[in-house]
Amino acid sequence: MNSTLSRLGWGVLAVIGAFCLGYVALNHGETINALWIVVAAVSIYLVAYRYYGLYIANKVLGVDATRMTPAVKYNDGLDYVPTDKYVLFGHHFAAIAGAGPLVGPVLAAQMGYFPGMLWIISGVVLAGAVQDFMVLFISTRREGRSLGDLIKSELGTIPGMIALFGAFLIMVIILAVLALIVVKALADSPWGTFTVAATIPIAILMGIYMRYIRPGRIGEISIVGFFLLIGAILLGGKVAADPVMAAWFTFDGKQLTWMLIIYGFIASVLPVWLLLAPRDYLSTFLKIGTICGLAIGIVFVAPQLQMPGITKFVDGTGPAWSGNLFPFLFITIACGAVSGFHALISSGTTPKMLANENQAAFIGYGGMLMESFVAIMALVAASVIDPGVYFAMNSPAAIIGKEAVDVAAKISEWGFVITPDVLLQTAQDVGEKTIISRAGGAPTLAVGMAHIISNALGGKAMMAFWYHFAILFEALFILTAVDAGTRAGRFMLQDLLGAFIPSFKRTEKMAPTLIATALCVIAWGYILYQGVVDPLGGINTLWPLFGVANQMLAAVALTMCTVVLFKMKRERYAWVTILPTVWLLICTLTAGWQKIFHVKPSIGFLANAAKFSAAADRGEILAPAKSAAQMQQVIFNNYLDAALCGLFMLVVISILVFGIRACMKAYAEARPTSKESVYEKLPDNAAA
Amino acid sequence: MFRDLAKMGAYLGQAARMMVGVPDYDTYVQHTRLMHPDRTPMTYEEFFRERQEARFGGAVGKCC
């Protein structure tokens, strides 16, 4: 009786989800309420978790609640700790959530909310959550080892090295793109620059407090830090209003780039307790708080979506990023649908704290569903603002011009009618000089969030506050990621270089540390600089490169999962990972190929290089170059991007070949050959 | 009622600390006393520093 009732309940939920999705699909002509999207997404997530997530757990993987987990076996109260599943869910979610799921959907909104929404929901259910969950499970069964180690042991040493090298390159691209988002948000914005700069002394103060004054008391000082941040935002408004002080904090993109590069270098060689750790605490709590606040805001305000469901830019002529819906939409929304980077987190700290295998689905699959929900909220935030404002913010100046009058005329021409007054008024509402050509997602999201939150709290008068709150919130965890990422990149590099020059592995030595850090910073700094001077806005070039790299890492992780299924002799279920792997390979290889060879200079790197070469031969100078030498630089950069893209494709194809070989070999064997740790029974008192 | 609230507060505090990579100190002390009676558990300050170094010392960065 009970089970019939419960099935009925799930059935009703499924019908609600399908109905909302149908409503969204059929109402393209008129504006609809954001809640239709939210309810559709949440119902589908719940049903997917109950029926697909648990199917993978019980049938595909065969999780065993009686099996020993590393947390219990190696329990040391530090790295290995059996942890309450809700607490661990929080830990895992805080580790995977970042800027990615916020930015991708905002950019994708140029095609309308509907295609993005479909990909976010279907991608997470069939690919992203599957990857996170299975990697978590596989790592748990192997003493909580890392992705690189897992690939080494299941596929071989060479593919393991290739994957590590790929992960390092991806890290560099991620850091450059994240830093670019900050530059785009802070350029010519004294208010934003002041508040973000203020986080440095605030974090140092917190660091000293937690080290010497009241060691380890995170809670109290984080609350103080939070109020100082709010104070910094309020003070930022005063700074921006004062012409003298505003000048001190007004920088263009290039200046900010240099500041970020120098900052990145210094921050990542300082002791962690001084700057990195306290800011990480602050940004983690702020992130979780803001995500909850945004969710409550959307439900409470129930805003109408202004963006059409599908815009005419599905044909690939959009201004924010170039390329057709297939494959580029699936590259643009990376995190939130599927993110290869999560494979590193799922094989990081989480598997060492899993109390019981039967909680892996809740944490791995469920955690990713939550991240996907964040992506849905970002999509909603980008779609509640006037489409004219959206396109003014996300189109490069080379296409729409710089003056509000020209911009409004150009965008109205595209069919998104807007007056120059609205653009100026919006800028004034959020306390900025201009909102034109602020690509990169963060400012658009901030306007959307300010729109939603100020409707709930404070009204229009508070809009500027909420805008800068949102900018600060993103900049805070991006800077943390840049700092931690540079550090991690340095360790990876020292490890890789150490294979050739053994003395490089000495992470405690000064010289190798400084050299490896400098190499890391130069690598992402170079790409960042190139993005900042790009006439098409940088995001246009770099975001797809990041998306391709991230999705390829996911394909690598899913290939590893497929190999493990074959080795477990569970190949009859291998479609669960083969399906998303094949889809990701189709998308990323097509996108990679087009980024290199497409005839349109706005898409293909080689075509763009050829365009500049031809102009240089004629003695012409094309923007952004100002001299013949800079023309050569642009040409070189395009070849560099093409080479990077080609390298990513080589990495993924070679892993695929190794993967297929490993699968065939495992298939021919009569017995399971996977290298999981030997079965031990979980002690009875440890049962969760 | 107040006891429940205090319990919930402690639980949320534990969840918040775990989000930034600091596991429960009492559990650590209890575990060390029970399983490794020969070792002296670290003080909270030492424990906190050890966790901080461990969180940022490895090759895994923050997620995008």
Tab-separated table of N, CA and C in Angstrom, chain B residues 2-64:
chain	number	residue	atom	x	y	z
B	2	PHE	N	15.170	24.388	23.825
B	2	PHE	CA	16.465	25.068	23.712
B	2	PHE	C	17.580	24.077	23.408
B	3	ARG	N	17.411	22.868	23.969
B	3	ARG	CA	18.433	21.863	23.715
B	3	ARG	C	18.441	21.491	22.228
B	4	ASP	N	17.234	21.392	21.658
B	4	ASP	CA	17.144	21.079	20.223
B	4	ASP	C	17.786	22.178	19.386
B	5	LEU	N	17.515	23.424	19.790
B	5	LEU	CA	18.078	24.559	19.044
B	5	LEU	C	19.598	24.537	19.116
B	6	ALA	N	20.124	24.273	20.324
B	6	ALA	CA	21.572	24.237	20.502
B	6	ALA	C	22.174	23.124	19.657
B	7	LYS	N	21.464	21.990	19.614
B	7	LYS	CA	21.914	20.853	18.818
B	7	LYS	C	21.967	21.232	17.344
B	8	MET	N	20.905	21.919	16.905
B	8	MET	CA	20.838	22.309	15.506
B	8	MET	C	21.948	23.307	15.179
B	9	GLY	N	22.182	24.227	16.111
B	9	GLY	CA	23.251	25.207	15.907
B	9	GLY	C	24.594	24.521	15.762
B	10	ALA	N	24.845	23.540	16.632
B	10	ALA	CA	26.111	22.817	16.585
B	10	ALA	C	26.247	22.082	15.257
B	11	TYR	N	25.131	21.498	14.809
B	11	TYR	CA	25.122	20.747	13.558
B	11	TYR	C	25.428	21.666	12.377
B	12	LEU	N	24.760	22.823	12.354
B	12	LEU	CA	24.992	23.778	11.269
B	12	LEU	C	26.426	24.294	11.297
B	13	GLY	N	26.941	24.531	12.510
B	13	GLY	CA	28.321	24.983	12.645
B	13	GLY	C	29.288	23.952	12.092
B	14	GLN	N	29.004	22.690	12.388
B	14	GLN	CA	29.845	21.607	11.880
B	14	GLN	C	29.780	21.568	10.353
B	15	ALA	N	28.565	21.734	9.815
B	15	ALA	CA	28.402	21.725	8.359
B	15	ALA	C	29.180	22.881	7.737
B	16	ALA	N	29.098	24.064	8.373
B	16	ALA	CA	29.786	25.232	7.822
B	16	ALA	C	31.297	25.034	7.851
B	17	ARG	N	31.815	24.489	8.946
B	17	ARG	CA	33.264	24.262	9.016
B	17	ARG	C	33.707	23.217	8.000
B	18	MET	N	32.863	22.199	7.810
B	18	MET	CA	33.229	21.155	6.837
B	18	MET	C	33.267	21.729	5.423
B	19	MET	N	32.428	22.737	5.158
B	19	MET	CA	32.440	23.364	3.828
B	19	MET	C	33.798	23.964	3.518
B	20	VAL	N	34.512	24.420	4.547
B	20	VAL	CA	35.826	24.994	4.312
B	20	VAL	C	36.930	24.030	4.755
B	21	GLY	N	36.573	22.758	4.847
B	21	GLY	CA	37.602	21.741	5.001
B	21	GLY	C	38.100	21.498	6.407
B	22	VAL	N	37.342	21.934	7.420
B	22	VAL	CA	37.759	21.661	8.798
B	22	VAL	C	36.761	20.676	9.408
B	23	PRO	N	37.160	19.414	9.607
B	23	PRO	CA	36.241	18.449	10.194
B	23	PRO	C	36.034	18.698	11.697
B	24	ASP	N	35.159	17.884	12.281
B	24	ASP	CA	34.786	18.098	13.677
B	24	ASP	C	35.959	17.767	14.608
B	25	TYR	N	36.323	18.730	15.464
B	25	TYR	CA	37.484	18.540	16.343
B	25	TYR	C	37.214	17.486	17.413
B	26	ASP	N	36.021	17.525	18.027
B	26	ASP	CA	35.706	16.575	19.106
B	26	ASP	C	35.781	15.141	18.605
B	27	THR	N	35.277	14.922	17.380
B	27	THR	CA	35.329	13.585	16.803
B	27	THR	C	36.776	13.141	16.658
B	28	TYR	N	37.612	14.079	16.221
B	28	TYR	CA	39.041	13.766	16.046
B	28	TYR	C	39.681	13.365	17.372
B	29	VAL	N	39.408	14.150	18.429
B	29	VAL	CA	40.003	13.868	19.737
B	29	VAL	C	39.526	12.509	20.241
B	30	GLN	N	38.217	12.293	20.134
B	30	GLN	CA	37.626	11.041	20.591
B	30	GLN	C	38.247	9.860	19.855
B	31	HIS	N	38.373	10.024	18.526
B	31	HIS	CA	38.937	8.957	17.707
B	31	HIS	C	40.381	8.663	18.117
B	32	THR	N	41.180	9.719	18.295
B	32	THR	CA	42.593	9.517	18.646
B	32	THR	C	42.716	8.831	20.004
B	33	ARG	N	41.918	9.291	20.985
B	33	ARG	CA	41.977	8.696	22.334
B	33	ARG	C	41.609	7.227	22.294
B	34	LEU	N	40.583	6.921	21.499
B	34	LEU	CA	40.033	5.567	21.474
B	34	LEU	C	40.938	4.608	20.705
B	35	MET	N	41.369	5.036	19.520
B	35	MET	CA	42.073	4.141	18.615
B	35	MET	C	43.594	4.200	18.777
B	36	HIS	N	44.113	5.353	19.168
B	36	HIS	CA	45.569	5.492	19.289
B	36	HIS	C	45.918	6.052	20.656
B	37	PRO	N	45.718	5.257	21.712
B	37	PRO	CA	45.934	5.784	23.070
B	37	PRO	C	47.382	6.230	23.295
B	38	ASP	N	48.308	5.743	22.442
B	38	ASP	CA	49.708	6.128	22.605
B	38	ASP	C	49.974	7.551	22.132
B	39	ARG	N	49.084	8.108	21.285
B	39	ARG	CA	49.331	9.453	20.748
B	39	ARG	C	48.576	10.503	21.555
B	40	THR	N	49.193	11.684	21.665
B	40	THR	CA	48.483	12.802	22.275
B	40	THR	C	47.764	13.549	21.154
B	41	PRO	N	46.464	13.756	21.264
B	41	PRO	CA	45.780	14.502	20.207
B	41	PRO	C	46.298	15.940	20.130
B	42	MET	N	46.287	16.495	18.926
B	42	MET	CA	46.713	17.884	18.761
B	42	MET	C	45.737	18.799	19.493
B	43	THR	N	46.210	19.974	19.896
B	43	THR	CA	45.286	20.966	20.444
B	43	THR	C	44.451	21.511	19.294
B	44	TYR	N	43.355	22.199	19.615
B	44	TYR	CA	42.502	22.717	18.549
B	44	TYR	C	43.284	23.619	17.605
B	45	GLU	N	44.189	24.441	18.162
B	45	GLU	CA	44.972	25.361	17.333
B	45	GLU	C	45.852	24.603	16.344
B	46	GLU	N	46.525	23.562	16.857
B	46	GLU	CA	47.388	22.760	15.976
B	46	GLU	C	46.552	22.054	14.910
B	47	PHE	N	45.419	21.507	15.370
B	47	PHE	CA	44.504	20.793	14.481
B	47	PHE	C	44.046	21.721	13.358
B	48	PHE	N	43.663	22.943	13.717
B	48	PHE	CA	43.177	23.915	12.748
B	48	PHE	C	44.257	24.252	11.719
B	49	ARG	N	45.492	24.485	12.207
B	49	ARG	CA	46.592	24.813	11.284
B	49	ARG	C	46.894	23.661	10.345
B	50	GLU	N	46.865	22.461	10.908
B	50	GLU	CA	47.159	21.278	10.101
B	50	GLU	C	46.135	21.153	8.976
B	51	ARG	N	44.853	21.376	9.295
B	51	ARG	CA	43.780	21.276	8.307
B	51	ARG	C	43.910	22.370	7.243
B	52	GLN	N	44.293	23.559	7.694
B	52	GLN	CA	44.432	24.671	6.755
B	52	GLN	C	45.530	24.371	5.736
B	53	GLU	N	46.669	23.891	6.229
B	53	GLU	CA	47.765	23.555	5.316
B	53	GLU	C	47.337	22.449	4.357
B	54	ALA	N	46.608	21.449	4.896
B	54	ALA	CA	46.228	20.308	4.074
B	54	ALA	C	45.267	20.732	2.967
B	55	ARG	N	44.375	21.672	3.271
B	55	ARG	CA	43.376	22.066	2.283
B	55	ARG	C	43.998	22.731	1.066
B	56	PHE	N	45.054	23.529	1.294
B	56	PHE	CA	45.595	24.292	0.171
B	56	PHE	C	46.949	23.781	-0.286
B	57	GLY	N	47.397	22.668	0.301
B	57	GLY	CA	48.735	22.185	-0.035
B	57	GLY	C	48.774	21.280	-1.259
B	58	GLY	N	47.637	20.744	-1.674
B	58	GLY	CA	47.639	19.750	-2.738
B	58	GLY	C	47.505	20.347	-4.131
B	59	ALA	N	47.421	19.473	-5.121
B	59	ALA	CA	47.374	19.930	-6.505
B	59	ALA	C	45.950	20.116	-7.014
B	60	VAL	N	44.955	19.962	-6.154
B	60	VAL	CA	43.590	20.180	-6.626
B	60	VAL	C	43.176	21.610	-6.323
B	61	GLY	N	42.818	22.346	-7.356
B	61	GLY	CA	42.449	23.741	-7.176
B	61	GLY	C	40.992	23.875	-6.834
B	62	LYS	N	40.519	25.088	-6.919
B	62	LYS	CA	39.099	25.320	-6.718
B	62	LYS	C	38.406	25.028	-8.036
B	63	CYS	N	37.126	24.781	-7.942
B	63	CYS	CA	36.413	24.492	-9.162
B	63	CYS	C	36.054	25.783	-9.874
B	64	CYS	N	35.777	25.655	-11.155
B	64	CYS	CA	35.387	26.837	-11.935
B	64	CYS	C	34.039	27.326	-11.447
